[in-house]
Coordinates of C-alpha atoms in Angstrom, one line a residue:
X19 CA 6.0 -56.5 -8.0
X20 CA 7.6 -54.8 -11.0
X21 CA 5.4 -52.5 -13.0
X22 CA 7.5 -52.5 -16.1
X23 CA 9.8 -54.6 -18.2
X24 CA 13.5 -54.3 -17.5
X25 CA 15.2 -51.8 -19.9
X26 CA 18.2 -54.0 -21.1
X27 CA 15.8 -56.5 -22.7
X28 CA 13.8 -53.9 -24.6
X29 CA 16.5 -51.5 -25.9
X30 CA 15.5 -48.7 -28.2
X31 CA 17.2 -49.2 -31.6
X32 CA 15.6 -46.2 -33.2
X33 CA 18.0 -43.8 -34.9
X34 CA 17.3 -40.2 -35.4
X35 CA 17.9 -40.6 -39.2
X36 CA 14.6 -42.5 -39.6
X37 CA 11.7 -44.3 -38.0
X38 CA 12.2 -48.1 -37.5
X39 CA 8.9 -50.0 -37.0
X40 CA 8.0 -51.9 -33.9
X41 CA 5.0 -53.9 -32.8
X42 CA 3.9 -54.8 -29.3
X43 CA 0.9 -57.1 -28.4
X44 CA -1.0 -58.3 -25.4
X45 CA -3.3 -61.3 -25.0
X46 CA -5.0 -60.2 -21.8
X47 CA -4.0 -59.6 -18.1
X48 CA -5.3 -60.7 -14.8
X49 CA -5.0 -63.4 -12.2
X50 CA -3.1 -66.1 -14.1
X51 CA -2.5 -69.4 -12.2
X52 CA 1.0 -70.6 -12.8
X53 CA 0.2 -74.0 -11.4
X54 CA -2.2 -74.7 -14.2
X55 CA 0.3 -73.9 -16.9
X56 CA 1.5 -77.2 -18.2
X57 CA 4.6 -77.2 -20.5
X58 CA 2.3 -78.2 -23.4
X59 CA -0.1 -75.3 -22.8
X60 CA 2.8 -72.8 -22.4
X61 CA 4.0 -73.9 -25.8
X62 CA 0.6 -73.2 -27.3
X63 CA 0.4 -69.7 -25.8
X64 CA 3.9 -68.7 -26.8
X65 CA 3.3 -70.1 -30.3
X66 CA 0.1 -68.0 -30.7
X67 CA 1.9 -64.9 -29.4
X68 CA 4.8 -65.4 -31.8
X69 CA 2.5 -66.0 -34.7
X70 CA 0.7 -62.8 -34.0
X71 CA 3.9 -60.8 -33.8
X72 CA 5.3 -62.3 -37.0
X73 CA 2.0 -61.6 -38.8
X74 CA 2.1 -58.0 -37.9
X75 CA 5.8 -57.6 -38.4
X76 CA 5.4 -59.0 -42.0
X77 CA 3.3 -56.0 -42.8
X78 CA 5.7 -53.5 -41.2
X79 CA 8.8 -55.1 -42.7
X80 CA 7.4 -54.6 -46.1
X81 CA 6.7 -50.9 -45.6
X82 CA 3.1 -51.4 -44.7
X83 CA 0.8 -49.3 -42.5
X84 CA 0.6 -49.6 -38.8
X85 CA -3.2 -50.0 -39.1
X86 CA -2.8 -53.2 -41.2
X87 CA -0.1 -54.5 -38.9
X88 CA -2.2 -54.3 -35.8
X89 CA -5.1 -55.9 -37.6
X90 CA -2.9 -58.8 -38.8
X91 CA -1.6 -59.4 -35.3
X92 CA -5.0 -59.2 -33.5
X93 CA -6.6 -61.5 -36.1
X94 CA -4.3 -64.3 -35.1
X95 CA -5.3 -63.9 -31.4
X96 CA -9.0 -63.5 -32.3
X97 CA -8.8 -66.9 -34.2
X98 CA -7.2 -68.6 -31.2
X99 CA -9.6 -70.1 -28.6
X100 CA -7.0 -69.5 -25.8
X101 CA -7.7 -65.8 -25.8
X102 CA -10.8 -63.8 -24.8
X103 CA -11.7 -62.4 -28.2
X104 CA -13.2 -63.7 -31.4
X105 CA -13.3 -67.5 -31.2
X106 CA -12.3 -67.6 -27.5
X107 CA -14.7 -64.9 -26.3
X108 CA -16.4 -65.3 -23.0
X109 CA -20.2 -65.4 -22.4
X110 CA -22.4 -62.9 -20.7
X111 CA -24.8 -63.9 -17.9
X112 CA -27.4 -64.8 -20.5
X113 CA -25.1 -67.2 -22.2
X114 CA -24.5 -65.0 -25.2
X115 CA -21.3 -63.6 -26.8
X116 CA -21.2 -59.8 -27.1
X117 CA -17.9 -58.7 -28.6
X118 CA -16.2 -55.3 -28.6
X119 CA -13.3 -53.8 -30.5
X120 CA -11.6 -50.4 -31.3
X121 CA -9.0 -48.8 -33.4
X122 CA -7.2 -45.5 -33.1
X123 CA -4.3 -43.8 -35.0
X124 CA -2.0 -41.0 -34.1
X125 CA -2.3 -39.8 -37.7
X126 CA -4.2 -41.1 -40.8
X127 CA -2.5 -43.9 -42.8
X128 CA -0.1 -42.5 -45.4
X129 CA -2.0 -44.2 -48.2
X130 CA -5.3 -42.5 -47.3
X131 CA -4.8 -38.7 -47.6
X132 CA -8.5 -38.3 -47.8
X133 CA -8.9 -39.2 -44.1
X134 CA -8.8 -36.1 -41.8
X135 CA -6.4 -36.2 -38.8
X136 CA -9.4 -35.4 -36.6
X137 CA -11.1 -38.7 -37.4
X138 CA -8.8 -40.4 -34.9
X139 CA -10.5 -43.8 -34.3
X140 CA -13.7 -45.7 -33.7
X141 CA -15.1 -48.3 -31.2
X142 CA -17.9 -50.9 -31.6
X143 CA -19.8 -52.9 -29.0
X144 CA -22.5 -55.5 -28.7
X145 CA -21.1 -57.4 -31.8
X146 CA -22.5 -60.9 -32.3
X147 CA -21.7 -61.9 -35.9
X148 CA -18.4 -60.3 -37.0
X149 CA -15.9 -63.2 -37.3
X150 CA -13.1 -60.8 -36.7
X151 CA -14.0 -57.5 -34.9
X152 CA -10.6 -56.2 -35.7
X153 CA -11.5 -56.3 -39.4
X154 CA -14.8 -54.6 -38.7
X155 CA -13.3 -51.6 -37.0
X156 CA -10.7 -51.1 -39.7
X157 CA -13.5 -51.2 -42.3
X158 CA -15.5 -48.6 -40.4
X159 CA -12.4 -46.3 -39.9
X160 CA -11.6 -46.5 -43.6
X161 CA -15.1 -45.4 -44.6
X162 CA -15.3 -41.7 -43.5
X163 CA -17.7 -40.9 -46.3
X164 CA -20.3 -43.3 -44.7
X165 CA -19.4 -43.7 -41.0
X166 CA -19.2 -40.3 -39.3
X167 CA -19.4 -41.5 -35.7
X168 CA -16.8 -42.5 -33.2
X169 CA -18.8 -45.3 -31.5
X170 CA -21.4 -47.7 -32.9
X171 CA -23.1 -50.8 -31.5
X172 CA -25.2 -53.8 -32.7
X173 CA -26.2 -55.0 -36.1
X174 CA -25.6 -51.9 -38.3
X175 CA -21.8 -51.8 -38.1
X176 CA -21.7 -55.6 -38.8
X177 CA -24.0 -55.2 -41.9
X178 CA -22.0 -52.3 -43.1
X179 CA -18.7 -54.2 -42.8
X180 CA -20.2 -57.2 -44.6
X181 CA -21.1 -54.8 -47.5
X182 CA -17.4 -54.0 -47.6
X183 CA -16.4 -57.7 -47.8
X184 CA -15.9 -58.6 -44.2
X185 CA -17.1 -62.0 -42.9
X186 CA -20.1 -62.5 -40.7
X187 CA -20.8 -65.8 -39.0
X188 CA -23.6 -67.5 -37.0
X189 CA -23.2 -66.6 -33.3
X190 CA -22.5 -70.3 -32.6
X191 CA -19.1 -69.8 -34.2
X192 CA -17.8 -68.2 -31.0
X193 CA -18.9 -71.0 -28.7
X194 CA -16.1 -73.0 -27.1
X195 CA -16.5 -75.7 -24.4
X196 CA -14.0 -74.2 -22.0
X197 CA -15.7 -70.8 -22.0
X198 CA -19.1 -72.3 -21.8
X199 CA -18.2 -74.4 -18.8
X200 CA -16.7 -71.5 -16.9
X201 CA -19.8 -69.4 -17.7
X202 CA -22.1 -72.0 -16.3
X203 CA -19.8 -72.8 -13.3
X204 CA -19.6 -69.1 -12.5
X205 CA -23.4 -68.9 -12.2
X206 CA -23.7 -72.2 -10.2
X207 CA -25.5 -73.8 -13.1
X208 CA -25.1 -77.4 -14.5
X209 CA -22.3 -77.5 -17.1
X210 CA -23.9 -80.4 -19.0
X211 CA -25.4 -81.1 -21.4
X212 CA -23.4 -79.0 -23.8
X213 CA -25.4 -77.0 -26.4
X214 CA -23.0 -77.9 -29.2
X215 CA -20.5 -80.7 -29.8
X216 CA -17.0 -79.7 -28.5
X217 CA -14.6 -78.8 -31.3
X218 CA -11.6 -78.0 -29.1
X219 CA -9.1 -80.2 -27.3
X220 CA -9.7 -80.4 -23.5
X221 CA -6.0 -79.6 -23.0
X222 CA -6.6 -76.2 -24.6
X223 CA -8.6 -74.9 -21.6
X224 CA -7.4 -71.3 -21.2
X225 CA -5.0 -70.5 -18.3
X226 CA -7.1 -67.5 -17.2
X227 CA -10.3 -68.5 -15.5
X228 CA -13.3 -66.1 -15.4
X229 CA -11.2 -63.7 -17.5
X230 CA -11.5 -59.9 -17.6
X231 CA -8.9 -59.5 -20.4
X232 CA -8.7 -58.6 -24.0
X233 CA -6.2 -58.8 -26.9
X234 CA -4.5 -55.8 -28.4
X235 CA -1.7 -54.5 -30.5
X236 CA 0.2 -51.2 -30.9
X237 CA 2.4 -50.6 -33.9
X238 CA 4.7 -47.9 -35.2
X239 CA 5.3 -48.0 -38.9
X240 CA 8.1 -46.6 -41.1
X241 CA 5.9 -43.6 -42.0
X242 CA 5.7 -42.6 -38.3
X243 CA 2.1 -43.5 -37.7
X244 CA 1.1 -45.3 -34.5
X245 CA -2.0 -47.5 -34.5
X246 CA -3.6 -49.3 -31.6
X247 CA -6.3 -52.0 -31.9
X248 CA -8.1 -53.8 -29.0
X249 CA -10.6 -56.7 -29.2
X250 CA -12.4 -58.6 -26.5
X251 CA -15.3 -60.7 -25.4
X252 CA -15.6 -58.6 -22.2
X253 CA -16.1 -59.9 -18.7
X254 CA -17.2 -63.4 -18.0
X255 CA -20.9 -63.3 -17.0
X256 CA -21.2 -59.6 -17.5
X257 CA -24.7 -58.2 -17.6
X258 CA -26.3 -58.3 -21.1
X259 CA -25.7 -55.0 -22.8
X260 CA -22.7 -54.1 -20.7
X261 CA -20.2 -51.8 -22.5
X262 CA -16.6 -52.0 -21.3
X263 CA -13.4 -50.0 -21.8
X264 CA -12.3 -51.7 -25.0
X265 CA -14.6 -49.7 -27.3
X266 CA -14.7 -46.6 -25.1
X267 CA -12.3 -44.0 -26.5
X268 CA -9.8 -42.8 -23.9
X269 CA -10.3 -45.6 -21.5
X270 CA -9.1 -48.9 -23.0
X271 CA -7.4 -47.4 -26.0
X272 CA -5.8 -44.2 -27.2
X273 CA -3.4 -42.8 -29.9
X274 CA -2.3 -39.2 -30.2
X275 CA 0.3 -37.0 -31.8
X276 CA 1.3 -33.5 -30.7
X277 CA 4.0 -30.8 -31.0
X278 CA 5.4 -29.9 -27.7
X279 CA 6.0 -26.3 -26.7
X280 CA 8.5 -24.7 -24.3
X281 CA 12.3 -24.1 -24.2
X282 CA 13.3 -27.6 -25.2
X283 CA 10.9 -27.7 -28.2
X284 CA 12.2 -24.3 -29.3
X285 CA 15.8 -25.5 -29.0
X286 CA 15.0 -28.6 -31.1
X287 CA 13.5 -26.5 -33.8
X288 CA 16.5 -24.2 -33.8
X289 CA 19.0 -27.0 -34.1
X290 CA 17.1 -29.2 -36.6
X291 CA 14.8 -26.7 -38.3
X292 CA 12.0 -29.2 -37.8
X293 CA 9.2 -29.2 -35.2
X294 CA 9.5 -31.7 -32.4
X295 CA 6.8 -34.4 -32.6
X296 CA 5.6 -36.6 -29.9
X297 CA 3.2 -39.5 -30.4
X298 CA 1.9 -42.4 -28.4
X299 CA -0.4 -45.4 -28.8
X300 CA -1.9 -47.4 -25.9
X301 CA -4.0 -50.6 -25.5
X302 CA -5.2 -51.7 -22.1
X303 CA -6.4 -55.0 -20.6
X304 CA -7.8 -56.0 -17.2
X305 CA -10.7 -54.7 -15.1
X306 CA -12.3 -52.6 -17.7
X307 CA -14.7 -50.7 -15.4
X308 CA -11.7 -49.3 -13.5
X309 CA -10.0 -48.3 -16.8
X310 CA -13.2 -46.4 -17.6
X311 CA -13.4 -44.7 -14.2
X312 CA -9.8 -43.5 -14.5
X313 CA -9.8 -42.8 -18.2
X314 CA -6.6 -44.9 -18.2
X315 CA -5.4 -44.9 -21.8
X316 CA -5.7 -41.2 -22.5
X317 CA -4.2 -40.4 -19.1
X318 CA -0.9 -41.9 -20.3
X319 CA -0.8 -39.4 -23.2
X320 CA -1.9 -36.5 -20.9
X321 CA 0.9 -37.3 -18.4
X322 CA 3.4 -37.2 -21.2
X323 CA 2.0 -34.1 -22.8
X324 CA 1.4 -31.9 -19.7
X325 CA 3.8 -33.3 -17.1
X326 CA 6.6 -34.1 -19.5
X327 CA 6.8 -37.7 -18.3
X328 CA 8.6 -40.5 -20.2
X329 CA 6.6 -43.3 -21.7
X330 CA 7.8 -45.7 -18.9
X331 CA 6.9 -43.3 -16.1
X332 CA 3.5 -42.3 -17.5
X333 CA 2.3 -45.9 -18.1
X334 CA 3.7 -47.2 -14.8
X335 CA 1.9 -44.4 -13.0
X336 CA -1.4 -45.2 -14.6
X337 CA -1.1 -48.9 -13.9
X338 CA -0.3 -48.1 -10.3
X339 CA -3.3 -45.8 -10.0
X340 CA -5.5 -48.7 -11.3
X341 CA -4.1 -51.0 -8.6
X342 CA -4.7 -48.4 -5.8
X343 CA -8.3 -48.1 -6.9
X344 CA -8.8 -51.8 -7.0
X345 CA -8.3 -52.5 -10.7
X346 CA -6.0 -55.2 -11.9
X347 CA -4.5 -55.2 -15.4
X348 CA -1.8 -53.8 -17.7
X349 CA -1.0 -51.6 -20.6
X350 CA 1.1 -51.8 -23.8
X351 CA 2.3 -48.6 -25.4
X352 CA 4.6 -47.3 -28.1
X353 CA 6.0 -43.8 -28.7
X354 CA 7.3 -42.0 -31.7
X355 CA 10.8 -43.3 -31.2
X356 CA 9.8 -46.9 -31.0
X357 CA 10.2 -47.2 -27.3
X358 CA 7.8 -49.6 -25.7
X359 CA 6.3 -50.1 -22.3
X360 CA 4.4 -53.1 -20.9
X361 CA 3.6 -52.4 -17.2
X362 CA 1.2 -54.6 -15.2
X363 CA 0.0 -54.8 -11.6
X364 CA -1.2 -58.4 -11.6
X365 CA 0.2 -61.9 -11.7
X366 CA 0.5 -62.0 -15.5
X367 CA -0.1 -60.5 -18.9
X368 CA 0.4 -62.4 -22.2
X369 CA 2.7 -60.0 -24.0
X370 CA 5.3 -59.7 -26.7
X371 CA 7.3 -57.3 -28.9
X372 CA 9.0 -57.6 -32.2
X373 CA 11.4 -55.1 -33.8
X374 CA 13.2 -54.8 -37.1
X375 CA 15.4 -57.8 -36.4
X376 CA 12.2 -59.9 -36.8
X377 CA 12.8 -61.8 -33.6
X378 CA 9.6 -62.2 -31.5
X379 CA 10.0 -61.8 -27.7
X380 CA 7.3 -63.0 -25.4
X381 CA 6.4 -63.4 -21.7
X382 CA 3.4 -64.4 -19.6
X383 CA 3.9 -63.9 -15.8
X384 CA 4.8 -60.7 -14.0
X385 CA 8.3 -61.9 -13.1
X386 CA 9.2 -63.0 -16.6
X387 CA 11.3 -60.9 -19.0
X388 CA 10.7 -60.7 -22.7
X389 CA 12.9 -63.3 -24.2

């Protein structure tokens, strides 16, 4: 099983003269059953992935910030019942939705010079009323004068975001028939009667059953900032109060920028009279407990930083380590040159990439290429 996408289909078109934006997304990874994917359902998945890519790219193509681009992309996936986030979130063992999200930047947005580089990012967990957790974490990140922490849970972050204009909903908003039935079936409980009338088409039952995945996006903007954003409903039938890798900094998400040292860095400075800069953003999806145990996302950056590995090598090594330890999943990542990596160690990961040509490329199963 290949751990990364084939290079010819994901060429780097970044020129040294300037940064060209790129956006990569995922809609979750795990055990995806190809036999259940009807042509009609495949069309719906691809359409949602393409819509997310185009929404984020619209921000980047107009000179916008990476932060706003990843929010735009993830919002589309949060609003689609096919994915385990927002409207399509799974239930815990008590039959409740407890959502999680996070955001992290390699450097502050260019339009917010008041935000210190050390702020980095923020995660939230046990969210029950924020319609779009992606909007919530952006609101928290952009409020350094009020939110000093890197990790929050429960009602307070939701109420704060609402005071900044974000939308809260009744918890029943997140209910979908497909996720409810898999929750009840997974616990060996009767599926009927339903607690609410079904509002989704039965043909929209998600391909992933008892999912462990998330949705996420990583973007590089024209200003050179990389932002990553991840959003999830967590594990199906997780214990109430369980906290996963999605909001836990360094495990399910990471973004960092640094200046390398050593002979090559010194030669670069001598030739260009500019310091060499390396940056990376990572969003993970899969068995979150294993991502936590291996500190997966930040390990990608540390392998690049301390071992001098390429983006492809570092991400593939981390995903292989996850597999060796019993964790299925995948990663999406972008570096400062616009190179992308999308390795996975399982049967599938909803994924896509869009570059300055504005053409969205998507794939689902592990043997598919981005096209």
